[in-house]
């Protein structure tokens, strides 16, 4: 779970790749760097992330069986909401209980 600002969007085959500036990592099981690519396994623009917008993203790490592909994947059941101070407060409160 992290707060990020969308810098760019690019269609790559049947997937969408977002370049994201990681602003605040809340909870992560794998290391995040300042800029990451977040992949969405469709080209339809779902979830609708706008360039320049800030979002609270809950994504997972995806590694293929051959261990040749390691990326951050925002699945259909992932969480992508516009970032607000309220979202920040809710995530921080939840982190204390989890």
GROMACS .gro file of C-alpha atoms in nm:
model
   98
    1UNK     CA    1   0.000   0.000   0.000
    2UNK     CA    2   0.146   0.334  -0.101
    3UNK     CA    3   0.059   0.685  -0.208
    4UNK     CA    4   0.178   0.766  -0.556
    5UNK     CA    5   0.150   1.030  -0.825
    6UNK     CA    6   0.092   0.910  -1.181
    7UNK     CA    7   0.363   1.050  -1.408
    8UNK     CA    8   0.287   0.870  -1.734
    9UNK     CA    9   0.063   0.605  -1.888
   10UNK     CA   10   0.159   0.374  -2.174
   11UNK     CA   11  -0.013   0.082  -2.343
   12UNK     CA   12   0.219  -0.216  -2.384
   13UNK     CA   13   0.051  -0.500  -2.570
   14UNK     CA   14  -0.266  -0.592  -2.382
   15UNK     CA   15  -0.150  -0.423  -2.061
   16UNK     CA   16  -0.119  -0.071  -1.927
   17UNK     CA   17   0.201   0.052  -1.763
   18UNK     CA   18   0.194   0.350  -1.530
   19UNK     CA   19   0.507   0.532  -1.424
   20UNK     CA   20   0.446   0.626  -1.063
   21UNK     CA   21   0.632   0.852  -0.822
   22UNK     CA   22   0.612   0.679  -0.484
   23UNK     CA   23   0.528   0.949  -0.231
   24UNK     CA   24   0.452   0.758   0.090
   25UNK     CA   25   0.491   0.384   0.136
   26UNK     CA   26   0.252   0.273   0.409
   27UNK     CA   27   0.291  -0.100   0.416
   28UNK     CA   28   0.506  -0.300   0.181
   29UNK     CA   29   0.642  -0.653   0.177
   30UNK     CA   30   0.892  -0.575  -0.095
   31UNK     CA   31   1.118  -0.272  -0.135
   32UNK     CA   32   0.989   0.028  -0.329
   33UNK     CA   33   1.208   0.287  -0.496
   34UNK     CA   34   1.118   0.651  -0.559
   35UNK     CA   35   0.983   0.574  -0.909
   36UNK     CA   36   0.815   0.249  -1.001
   37UNK     CA   37   0.622   0.102  -1.289
   38UNK     CA   38   0.279  -0.027  -1.192
   39UNK     CA   39   0.122  -0.269  -1.439
   40UNK     CA   40  -0.250  -0.321  -1.498
   41UNK     CA   41  -0.339  -0.643  -1.685
   42UNK     CA   42  -0.575  -0.474  -1.932
   43UNK     CA   43  -0.571  -0.196  -2.190
   44UNK     CA   44  -0.918  -0.057  -2.118
   45UNK     CA   45  -0.805   0.210  -1.871
   46UNK     CA   46  -0.951   0.038  -1.565
   47UNK     CA   47  -0.895   0.162  -1.302
   48UNK     CA   48  -0.906   0.514  -1.445
   49UNK     CA   49  -0.578   0.664  -1.319
   50UNK     CA   50  -0.514   1.012  -1.455
   51UNK     CA   51  -0.168   1.150  -1.522
   52UNK     CA   52  -0.076   1.400  -1.252
   53UNK     CA   53  -0.328   1.252  -1.009
   54UNK     CA   54  -0.236   1.119  -0.666
   55UNK     CA   55  -0.374   0.784  -0.559
   56UNK     CA   56  -0.365   0.538  -0.275
   57UNK     CA   57  -0.265   0.209  -0.442
   58UNK     CA   58  -0.277  -0.144  -0.307
   59UNK     CA   59  -0.083  -0.358  -0.549
   60UNK     CA   60   0.107  -0.682  -0.529
   61UNK     CA   61   0.440  -0.806  -0.649
   62UNK     CA   62   0.422  -1.045  -0.944
   63UNK     CA   63   0.710  -1.282  -1.021
   64UNK     CA   64   0.671  -1.539  -1.298
   65UNK     CA   65   0.772  -1.905  -1.263
   66UNK     CA   66   1.103  -1.855  -1.440
   67UNK     CA   67   1.187  -1.559  -1.211
   68UNK     CA   68   1.261  -1.346  -1.517
   69UNK     CA   69   0.972  -1.105  -1.458
   70UNK     CA   70   0.942  -0.907  -1.137
   71UNK     CA   71   0.690  -0.624  -1.134
   72UNK     CA   72   0.421  -0.444  -0.937
   73UNK     CA   73   0.076  -0.551  -1.050
   74UNK     CA   74  -0.251  -0.371  -0.980
   75UNK     CA   75  -0.509  -0.642  -1.033
   76UNK     CA   76  -0.880  -0.603  -1.097
   77UNK     CA   77  -0.948  -0.664  -0.727
   78UNK     CA   78  -0.670  -0.423  -0.623
   79UNK     CA   79  -0.733  -0.092  -0.450
   80UNK     CA   80  -0.686   0.238  -0.634
   81UNK     CA   81  -0.852   0.544  -0.484
   82UNK     CA   82  -0.780   0.913  -0.523
   83UNK     CA   83  -0.556   1.018  -0.236
   84UNK     CA   84  -0.715   1.240   0.027
   85UNK     CA   85  -0.613   1.325   0.383
   86UNK     CA   86  -0.901   1.101   0.495
   87UNK     CA   87  -0.757   0.803   0.304
   88UNK     CA   88  -0.418   0.876   0.463
   89UNK     CA   89  -0.572   0.873   0.812
   90UNK     CA   90  -0.762   0.550   0.748
   91UNK     CA   91  -0.453   0.368   0.621
   92UNK     CA   92  -0.239   0.486   0.913
   93UNK     CA   93  -0.507   0.374   1.162
   94UNK     CA   94  -0.540   0.035   0.993
   95UNK     CA   95  -0.161  -0.012   0.994
   96UNK     CA   96  -0.161   0.013   1.373
   97UNK     CA   97  -0.407  -0.277   1.398
   98UNK     CA   98  -0.257  -0.501   1.129
   0.00000   0.00000   0.00000
